[in-house]
Every structure is written in C-alpha cells, then in structure tokens.
Short mmCIF file of C-alpha atoms in Angstrom, two decimals:
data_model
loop_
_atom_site.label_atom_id
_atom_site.label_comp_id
_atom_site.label_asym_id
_atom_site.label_seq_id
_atom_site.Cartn_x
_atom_site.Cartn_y
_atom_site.Cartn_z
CA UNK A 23 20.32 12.43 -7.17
CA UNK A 24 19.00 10.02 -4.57
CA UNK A 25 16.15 12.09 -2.19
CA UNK A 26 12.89 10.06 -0.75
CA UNK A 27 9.91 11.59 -1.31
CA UNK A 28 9.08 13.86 1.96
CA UNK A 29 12.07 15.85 0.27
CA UNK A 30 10.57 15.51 -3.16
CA UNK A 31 8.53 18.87 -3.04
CA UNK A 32 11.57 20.70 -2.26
CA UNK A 33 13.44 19.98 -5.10
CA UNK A 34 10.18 19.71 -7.31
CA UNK A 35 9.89 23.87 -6.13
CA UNK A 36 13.90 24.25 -6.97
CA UNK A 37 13.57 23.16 -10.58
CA UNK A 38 12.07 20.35 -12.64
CA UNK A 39 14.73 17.48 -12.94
CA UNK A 40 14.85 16.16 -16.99
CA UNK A 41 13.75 12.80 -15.65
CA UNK A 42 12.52 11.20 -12.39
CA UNK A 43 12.10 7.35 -11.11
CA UNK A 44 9.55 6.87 -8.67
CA UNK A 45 10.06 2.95 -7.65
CA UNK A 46 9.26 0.99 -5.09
CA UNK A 47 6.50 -1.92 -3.36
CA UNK A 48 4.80 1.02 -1.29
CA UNK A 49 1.94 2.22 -3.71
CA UNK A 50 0.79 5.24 -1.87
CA UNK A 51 4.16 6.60 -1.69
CA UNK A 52 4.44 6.07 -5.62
CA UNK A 53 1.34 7.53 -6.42
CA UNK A 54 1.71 10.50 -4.13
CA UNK A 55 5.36 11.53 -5.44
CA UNK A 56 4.33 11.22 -8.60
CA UNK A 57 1.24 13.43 -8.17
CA UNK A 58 4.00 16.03 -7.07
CA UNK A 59 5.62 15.32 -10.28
CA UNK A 60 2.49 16.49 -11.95
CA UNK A 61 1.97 19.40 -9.97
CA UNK A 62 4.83 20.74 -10.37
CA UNK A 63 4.77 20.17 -13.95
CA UNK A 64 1.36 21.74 -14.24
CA UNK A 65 2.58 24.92 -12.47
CA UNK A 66 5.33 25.14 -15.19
CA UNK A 67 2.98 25.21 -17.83
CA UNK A 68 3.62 21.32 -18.95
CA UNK A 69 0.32 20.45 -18.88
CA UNK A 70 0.52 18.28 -21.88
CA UNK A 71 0.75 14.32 -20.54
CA UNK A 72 1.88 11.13 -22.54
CA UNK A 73 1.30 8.15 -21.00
CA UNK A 74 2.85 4.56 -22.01
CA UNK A 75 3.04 1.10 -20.33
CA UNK A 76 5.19 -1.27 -20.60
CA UNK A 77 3.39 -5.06 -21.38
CA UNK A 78 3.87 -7.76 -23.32
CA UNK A 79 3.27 -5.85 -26.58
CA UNK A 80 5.09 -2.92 -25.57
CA UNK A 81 7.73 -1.62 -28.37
CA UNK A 82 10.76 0.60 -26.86
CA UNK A 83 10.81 2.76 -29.57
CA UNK A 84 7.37 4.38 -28.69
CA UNK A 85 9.67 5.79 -25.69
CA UNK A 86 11.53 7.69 -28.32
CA UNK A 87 9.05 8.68 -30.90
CA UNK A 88 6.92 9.70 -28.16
CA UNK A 89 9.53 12.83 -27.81
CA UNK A 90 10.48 12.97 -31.21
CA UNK A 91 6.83 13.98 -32.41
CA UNK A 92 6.46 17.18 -31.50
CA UNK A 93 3.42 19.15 -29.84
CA UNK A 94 1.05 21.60 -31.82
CA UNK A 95 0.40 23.24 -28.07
CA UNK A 96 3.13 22.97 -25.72
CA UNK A 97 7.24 22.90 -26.18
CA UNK A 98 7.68 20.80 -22.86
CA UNK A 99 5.88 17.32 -22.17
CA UNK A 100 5.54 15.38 -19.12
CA UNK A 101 6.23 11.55 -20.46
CA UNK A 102 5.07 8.84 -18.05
CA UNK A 103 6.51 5.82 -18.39
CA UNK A 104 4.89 2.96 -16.44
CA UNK A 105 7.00 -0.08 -15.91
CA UNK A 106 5.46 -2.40 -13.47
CA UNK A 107 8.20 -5.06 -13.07
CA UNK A 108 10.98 -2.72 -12.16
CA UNK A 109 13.23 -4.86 -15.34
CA UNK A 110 13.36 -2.80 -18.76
CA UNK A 111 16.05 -5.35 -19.98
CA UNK A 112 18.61 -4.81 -21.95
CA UNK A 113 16.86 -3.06 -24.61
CA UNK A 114 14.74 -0.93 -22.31
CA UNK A 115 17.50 0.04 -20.31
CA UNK A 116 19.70 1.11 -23.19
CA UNK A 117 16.78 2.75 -24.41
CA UNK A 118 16.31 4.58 -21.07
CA UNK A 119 19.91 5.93 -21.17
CA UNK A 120 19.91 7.25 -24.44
CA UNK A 121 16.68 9.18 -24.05
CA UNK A 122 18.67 10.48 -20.90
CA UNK A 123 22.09 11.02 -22.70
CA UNK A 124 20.12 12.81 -25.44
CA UNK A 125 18.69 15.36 -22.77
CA UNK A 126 15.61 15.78 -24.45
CA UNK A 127 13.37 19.22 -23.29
CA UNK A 128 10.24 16.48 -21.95
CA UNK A 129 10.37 15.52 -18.58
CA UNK A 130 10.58 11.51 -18.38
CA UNK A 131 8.38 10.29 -15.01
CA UNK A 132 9.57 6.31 -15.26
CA UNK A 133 7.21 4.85 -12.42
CA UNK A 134 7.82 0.80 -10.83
CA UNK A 135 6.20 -0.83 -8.58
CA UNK A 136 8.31 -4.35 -8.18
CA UNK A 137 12.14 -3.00 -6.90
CA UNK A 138 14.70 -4.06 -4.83
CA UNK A 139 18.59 -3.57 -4.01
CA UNK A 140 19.53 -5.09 -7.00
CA UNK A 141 17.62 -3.23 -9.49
CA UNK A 142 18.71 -0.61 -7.84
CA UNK A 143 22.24 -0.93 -8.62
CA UNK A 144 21.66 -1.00 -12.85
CA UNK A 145 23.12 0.64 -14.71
CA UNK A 146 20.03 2.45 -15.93
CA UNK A 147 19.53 3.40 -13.19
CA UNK A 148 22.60 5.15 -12.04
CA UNK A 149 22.14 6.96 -15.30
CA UNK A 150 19.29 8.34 -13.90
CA UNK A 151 20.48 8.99 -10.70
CA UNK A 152 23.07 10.96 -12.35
CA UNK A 153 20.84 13.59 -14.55
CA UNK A 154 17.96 13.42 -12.62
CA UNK A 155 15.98 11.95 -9.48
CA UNK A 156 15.76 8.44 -8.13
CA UNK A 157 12.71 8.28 -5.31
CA UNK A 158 13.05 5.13 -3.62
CA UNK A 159 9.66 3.97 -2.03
CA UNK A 160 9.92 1.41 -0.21
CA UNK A 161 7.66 -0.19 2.68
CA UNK A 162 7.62 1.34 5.67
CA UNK A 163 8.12 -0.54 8.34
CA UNK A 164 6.19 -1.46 11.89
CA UNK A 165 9.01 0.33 14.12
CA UNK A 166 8.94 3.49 11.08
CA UNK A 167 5.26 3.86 10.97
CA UNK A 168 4.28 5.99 13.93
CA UNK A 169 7.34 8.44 12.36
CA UNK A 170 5.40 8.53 10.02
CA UNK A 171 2.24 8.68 10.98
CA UNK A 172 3.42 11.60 12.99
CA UNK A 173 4.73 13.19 10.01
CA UNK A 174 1.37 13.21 7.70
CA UNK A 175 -0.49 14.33 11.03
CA UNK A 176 1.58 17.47 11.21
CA UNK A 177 1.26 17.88 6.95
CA UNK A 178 -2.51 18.21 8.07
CA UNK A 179 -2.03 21.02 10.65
CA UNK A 180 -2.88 18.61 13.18
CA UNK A 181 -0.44 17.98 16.64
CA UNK A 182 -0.40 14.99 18.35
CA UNK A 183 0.86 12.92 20.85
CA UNK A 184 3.59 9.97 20.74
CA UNK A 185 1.16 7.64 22.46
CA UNK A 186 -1.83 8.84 19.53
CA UNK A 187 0.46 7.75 16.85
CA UNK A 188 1.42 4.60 18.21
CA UNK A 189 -2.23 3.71 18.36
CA UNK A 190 -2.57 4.70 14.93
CA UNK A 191 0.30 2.82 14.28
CA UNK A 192 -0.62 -0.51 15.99
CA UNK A 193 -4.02 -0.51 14.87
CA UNK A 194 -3.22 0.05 11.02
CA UNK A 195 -0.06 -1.86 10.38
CA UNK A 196 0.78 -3.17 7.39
CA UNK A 197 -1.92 -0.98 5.58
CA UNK A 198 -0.14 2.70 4.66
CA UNK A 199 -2.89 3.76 2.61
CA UNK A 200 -5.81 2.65 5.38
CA UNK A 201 -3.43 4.95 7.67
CA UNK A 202 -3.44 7.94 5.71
CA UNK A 203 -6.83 7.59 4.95
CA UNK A 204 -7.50 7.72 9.10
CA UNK A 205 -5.43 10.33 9.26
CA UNK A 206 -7.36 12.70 6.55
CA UNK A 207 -10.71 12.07 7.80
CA UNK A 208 -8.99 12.91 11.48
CA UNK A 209 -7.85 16.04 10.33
CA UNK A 210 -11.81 16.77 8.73
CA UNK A 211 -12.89 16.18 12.76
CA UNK A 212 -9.73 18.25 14.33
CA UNK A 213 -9.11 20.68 12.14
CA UNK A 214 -5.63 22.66 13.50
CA UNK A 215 -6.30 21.00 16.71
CA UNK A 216 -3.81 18.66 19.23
CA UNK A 217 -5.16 15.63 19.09
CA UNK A 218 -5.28 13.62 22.44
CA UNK A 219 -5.43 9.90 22.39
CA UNK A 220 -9.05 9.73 24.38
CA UNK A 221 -10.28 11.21 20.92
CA UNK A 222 -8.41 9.64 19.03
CA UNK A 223 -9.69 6.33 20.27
CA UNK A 224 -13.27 7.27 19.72
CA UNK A 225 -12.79 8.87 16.55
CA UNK A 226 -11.14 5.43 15.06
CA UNK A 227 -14.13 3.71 17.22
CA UNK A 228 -16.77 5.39 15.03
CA UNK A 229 -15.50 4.17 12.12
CA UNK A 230 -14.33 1.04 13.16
CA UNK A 231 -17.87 -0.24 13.69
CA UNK A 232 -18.56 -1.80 10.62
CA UNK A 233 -14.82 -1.95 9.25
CA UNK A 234 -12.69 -4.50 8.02
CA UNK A 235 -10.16 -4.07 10.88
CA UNK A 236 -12.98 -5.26 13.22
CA UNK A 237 -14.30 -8.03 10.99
CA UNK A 238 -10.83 -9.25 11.43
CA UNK A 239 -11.08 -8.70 15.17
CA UNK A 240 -14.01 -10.68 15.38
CA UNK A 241 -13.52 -13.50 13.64
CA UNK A 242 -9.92 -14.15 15.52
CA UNK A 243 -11.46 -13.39 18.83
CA UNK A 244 -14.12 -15.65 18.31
CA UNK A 245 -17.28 -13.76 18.18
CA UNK A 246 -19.13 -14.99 15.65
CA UNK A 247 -22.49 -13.40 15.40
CA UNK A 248 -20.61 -9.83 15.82
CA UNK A 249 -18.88 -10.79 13.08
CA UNK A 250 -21.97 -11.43 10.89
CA UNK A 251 -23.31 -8.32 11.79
CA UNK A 252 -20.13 -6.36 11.10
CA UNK A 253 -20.19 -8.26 7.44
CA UNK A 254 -23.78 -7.15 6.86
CA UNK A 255 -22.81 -3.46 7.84
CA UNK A 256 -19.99 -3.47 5.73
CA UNK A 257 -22.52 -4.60 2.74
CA UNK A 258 -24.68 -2.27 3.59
CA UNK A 259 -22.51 0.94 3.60
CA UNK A 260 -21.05 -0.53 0.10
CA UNK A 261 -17.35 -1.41 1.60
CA UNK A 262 -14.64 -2.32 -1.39
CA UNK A 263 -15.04 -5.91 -1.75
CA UNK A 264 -11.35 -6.61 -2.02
CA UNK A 265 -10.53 -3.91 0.83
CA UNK A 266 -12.80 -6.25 3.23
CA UNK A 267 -10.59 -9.09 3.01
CA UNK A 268 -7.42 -7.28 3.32
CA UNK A 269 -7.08 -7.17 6.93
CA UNK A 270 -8.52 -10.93 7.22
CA UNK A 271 -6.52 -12.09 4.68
CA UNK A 272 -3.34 -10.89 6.57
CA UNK A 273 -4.46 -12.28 10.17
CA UNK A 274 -5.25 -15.39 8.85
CA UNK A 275 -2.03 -15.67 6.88
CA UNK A 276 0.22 -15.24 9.93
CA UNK A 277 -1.92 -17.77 12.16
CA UNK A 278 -1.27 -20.45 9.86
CA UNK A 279 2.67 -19.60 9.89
CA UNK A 280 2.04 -19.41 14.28
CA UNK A 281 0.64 -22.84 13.99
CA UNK A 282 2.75 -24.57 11.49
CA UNK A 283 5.95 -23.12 13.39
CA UNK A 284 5.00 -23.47 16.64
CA UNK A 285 5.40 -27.12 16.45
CA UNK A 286 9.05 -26.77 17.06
CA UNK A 287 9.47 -23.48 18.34
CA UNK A 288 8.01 -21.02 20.86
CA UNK A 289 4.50 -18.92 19.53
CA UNK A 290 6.58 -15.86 21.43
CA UNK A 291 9.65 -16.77 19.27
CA UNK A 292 7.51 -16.81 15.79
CA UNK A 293 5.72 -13.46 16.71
CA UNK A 294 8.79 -11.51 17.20
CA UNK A 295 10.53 -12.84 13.93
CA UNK A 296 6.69 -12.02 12.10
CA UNK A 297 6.66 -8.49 13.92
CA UNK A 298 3.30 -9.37 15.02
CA UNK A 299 2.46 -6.60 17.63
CA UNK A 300 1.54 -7.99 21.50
CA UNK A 301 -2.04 -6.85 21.00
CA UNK A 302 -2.57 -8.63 18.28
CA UNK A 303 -0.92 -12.09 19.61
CA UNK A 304 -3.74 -13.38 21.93
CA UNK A 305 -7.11 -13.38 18.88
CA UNK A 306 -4.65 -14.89 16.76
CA UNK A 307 -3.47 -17.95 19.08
CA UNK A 308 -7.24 -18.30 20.11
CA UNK A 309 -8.11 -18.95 16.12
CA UNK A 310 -5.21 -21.70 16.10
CA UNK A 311 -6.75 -22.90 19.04
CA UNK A 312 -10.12 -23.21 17.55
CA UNK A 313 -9.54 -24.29 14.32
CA UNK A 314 -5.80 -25.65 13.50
CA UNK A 315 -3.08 -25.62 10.64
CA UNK A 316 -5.69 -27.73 8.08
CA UNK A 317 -8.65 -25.61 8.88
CA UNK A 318 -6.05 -22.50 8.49
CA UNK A 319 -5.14 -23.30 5.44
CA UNK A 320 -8.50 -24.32 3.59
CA UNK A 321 -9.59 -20.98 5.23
CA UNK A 322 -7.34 -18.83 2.79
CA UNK A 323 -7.82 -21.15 -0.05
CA UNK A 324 -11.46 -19.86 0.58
CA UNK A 325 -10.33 -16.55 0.87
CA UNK A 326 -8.81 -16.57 -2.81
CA UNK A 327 -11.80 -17.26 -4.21
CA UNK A 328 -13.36 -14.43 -2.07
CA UNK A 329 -10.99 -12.67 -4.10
CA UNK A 330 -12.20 -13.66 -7.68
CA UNK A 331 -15.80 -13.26 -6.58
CA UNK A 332 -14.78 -9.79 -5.77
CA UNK A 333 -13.31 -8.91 -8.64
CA UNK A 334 -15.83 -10.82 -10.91
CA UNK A 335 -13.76 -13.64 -12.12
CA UNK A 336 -15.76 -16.37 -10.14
CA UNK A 337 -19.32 -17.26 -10.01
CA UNK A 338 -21.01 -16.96 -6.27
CA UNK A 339 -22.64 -14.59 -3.80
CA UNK A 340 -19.67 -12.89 -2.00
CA UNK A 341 -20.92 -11.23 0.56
CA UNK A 342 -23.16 -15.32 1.33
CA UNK A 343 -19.81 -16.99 1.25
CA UNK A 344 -17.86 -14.18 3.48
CA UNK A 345 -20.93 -14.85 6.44
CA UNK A 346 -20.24 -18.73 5.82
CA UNK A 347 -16.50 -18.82 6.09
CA UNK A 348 -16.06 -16.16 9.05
CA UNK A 349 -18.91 -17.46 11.09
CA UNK A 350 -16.96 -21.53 11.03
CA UNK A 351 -13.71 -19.93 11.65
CA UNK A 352 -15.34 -17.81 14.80
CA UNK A 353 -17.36 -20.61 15.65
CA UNK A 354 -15.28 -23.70 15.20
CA UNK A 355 -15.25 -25.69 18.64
CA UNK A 356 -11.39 -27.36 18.01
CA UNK A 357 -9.05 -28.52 15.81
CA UNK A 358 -9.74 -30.59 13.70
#
C-alpha cells in the first residue's frame, strides 16, 4: 500500500508490513518514518539491525545472504537497505522483487533519498507497493507548510493559532527540519499551552538573535556591522558551520535569479513564479540594488568555498572569510 507518513504509526501499531520504502528529497520526513519503522520493530522484539548501502562497490547479493544467514539471537531481522539514488537498476530491482516474492520472515526497510514520479512508477516498486508499504516523502511545500506546522504543534500537546503558524511558516520556509526544531524547543517553553502569536514572536526573537535566519536578514537588508556581530555570536555559541550558510546561501541564490530575470520581466512577476514570500521581497531587491548580477554571482562562488572550509576540504579561516564576504555584500555602495 501507498500511506504518507502521518498515517505511518497507524499501520506500524496494526502489524509490521514484510517490507517498507521510505523515499523521497524531504530528509526529516525519511528519517522520522523510518525511526517509526524501528520502533515498532523494537516493540516486536526485532531488535536485531543489518544495515547495507548501496555504493559503487556494493554487490546485490549481500541483500540476499544478508537473510539467508541466519541469527544465533533473534528469528526476525530488521534489514535496512540504504539506496541513496532512488535507481537499483536492473539487477537491484530484480533483486528487490525476489527478496519480496520470496516473503522472507526479516522486515526489508529500503530507504532513498533522490525520487521522483518516474521512479515511482517501476516496477520494483509496485512490487513493493503490493506486499508491503511505499511512504512517499516528498517536499513540502510553501502553501503546505503552516498545515503542517500546525500538525507537529498539536503532536506536541501544544494549540495554536492560524496566524502563529503562518509566522512559523513564513519565517522558516524552505527549511523543514529548522521548523521542527522551533517547534520542539516551543513546546519545552509552552508545555500543553495555546500558543498566541505575541509569544510566539518573542520566543522565535530569543533565538533568532544570533541565528542564521538573521545573518541572512542582515546582510540583505544592508546592515553590515549587525551582521558582523550576529557572525561572531554565532561563533561563539558554536553554530553548525554548514547550517550558517544555509539560509544565506538560499537568499542569495534567488537574488541573483531576481536580477538576471528582471531584465526582461517584472521583479513582482519572478517572485511569484520563485514563491518568494512578500516579506521577504524588499531585503532581497535592496541586495540587487547594492551589489548586481556579477557581484551576485562571485558572492555564491564564495559561498562554495565557505562550504569546503566548513566541512574541511579547503584551507582558510571560515568564520574570517564569512565577516569578509557578508560585510561587502551589506556594505557595497552599487552595482558594479
């Protein structure tokens, strides 16, 4: 069967399904169904876990001499199978239906994190679909997210208003796992409560101040020494590296499409195809007004080597080069 996953724990506490495919871009949603998966698992006594990835050097017969090995401890095993690109190919996904057609007594938990429609529609898939569970997770989008929002807000005992969750909503975009972050550490200051959106404003204020939402904020708006002293208190309270640039990263992506486009059609017209919401329209014209399409783009060229330095690949002091680049894009008096 087809189910997404709010309906997952459902038929997780009906019975365990022989095999389950978790797929989809949104990575929270992945990694949350299959954590039900586990649980459920767990409470059935199959506490026993083999894990295998699929890479280069990846042999599809370890799928089936995984199960055909058995266990000293346990008669049922959870098998996860981790196939990042979505595309077993012919021999994985003839290898995939057979270890379903053989209806083997270990649960298969197949897991992908590159999907669309027409993956979708394989034939391995329907196989699947047919013995066990296909959970779809795809992104959620702008107009979907205060749904949702709402949704893990009431999971959390919490109650809240329409106007609270599109806040939320507007001010997290793009960033599911930022959102349900906000909305855990909303439900560890409200506990059973209705939130109203007064608090919820100053609750996301507090920890806005040094966040990479606001760095983003900054640096569009223009206000450059802010912005160095938002960098500084993200170093200081030991922010992710790569989670700082995110929200950057994404702002300054969609100026440089504003600018390029906007040479032969409306700014208005480009937002609404982009799904850029009105609040955040005005910082992001004012940093094409300041610094231009060229400046734009050496900007994120910049930011990918922010990215290497963050994840040690490059040589350089990040957190030096971050202050440099955000302070000329704030800063910079025109195009140039």
């Amino acid at each position: 069967m087809k189910l997404y996953a709010e309906r997952l724990p459902e038929q997780l506490s009906r019975q365990i399904a022989p095999v389950y495919l978790i797929a989809g871009p949104e990575r929270l949603i992945v990694e949350e169904a299959a954590d039900e998966v586990r649980k459920a698992c767990r409470a059935q006594q199959i506490d026993e876990r083999i894990r295998l990835s699929v890479d280069r050097s990846f042999k599809w017969d370890e799928l089936g001499q995984s199960t055909e090995t058995g266990s000293l401890f346990a008669s049922r095993r959870l098998v996860e199978l981790r196939l990042p690109t979505g595309k077993p190919g012919a021999e994985g996904g003839k290898t995939i239906r057979q270890w379903v057609d053989d209806r083997h007594e270990d649960v298969l938990l197949i897991l992908c994190d590159q999907w669309d429609m027409q993956q979708e529609r394989s034939a391995w898939v329907k196989a699947i679909e047919k013995a066990g569970v296909y959970v779809p997770a795809w992104s959620i989008k702008p107009a979907q997210l205060p749904r949702w929002i709402a949704q893990r807000i009431r999971s959390k005992g919490l109650q809240a208003d329409n106007d609270v969750c599109d806040f939320l909503a507007e001010r997290l975009e793009g960033n599911l796992l930022a959102a349900a972050q906000e909305v855990d550490r909303l439900a560890l200051l409200f506990p059973g409560s209705r939130l109203e959106l007064d608090e919820g404003r100053k609750a996301v204020a507090d920890s806005a101040r040094f966040d990479a939402f606001r760095l983003a904020e900054l640096v569009m708006t223009g206000h450059a020494g802010s912005a160095l002293r938002c960098i500084r208190g993200l170093r200081e309270s030991d922010s992710p590296e790569p989670a700082v640039l995110w929200a950057l990263g994404r702002e300054l992506e969609i100026a440089l499409i504003v600018a390029r486009r906007s040479r032969r059609e409306s700014p208005q017209r480009v937002f609404a195809d982009l799904k850029v919401w009105q609040s955040r329209q005005p910082p992001i014209e004012a940093c094409i007004r300041r610094n231009g399409p060229r400046r734009l783009e050496a900007a994120i060229g910049r930011l990918s080597r922010l990215d290497l330095l963050s994840k040690g690949q490059a040589h350089g002091e990040f957190w030096l080069e971050l202050e440099q680049l955000c302070a000329g894009l704030a800063s910079a008096p025109g195009r140039p």
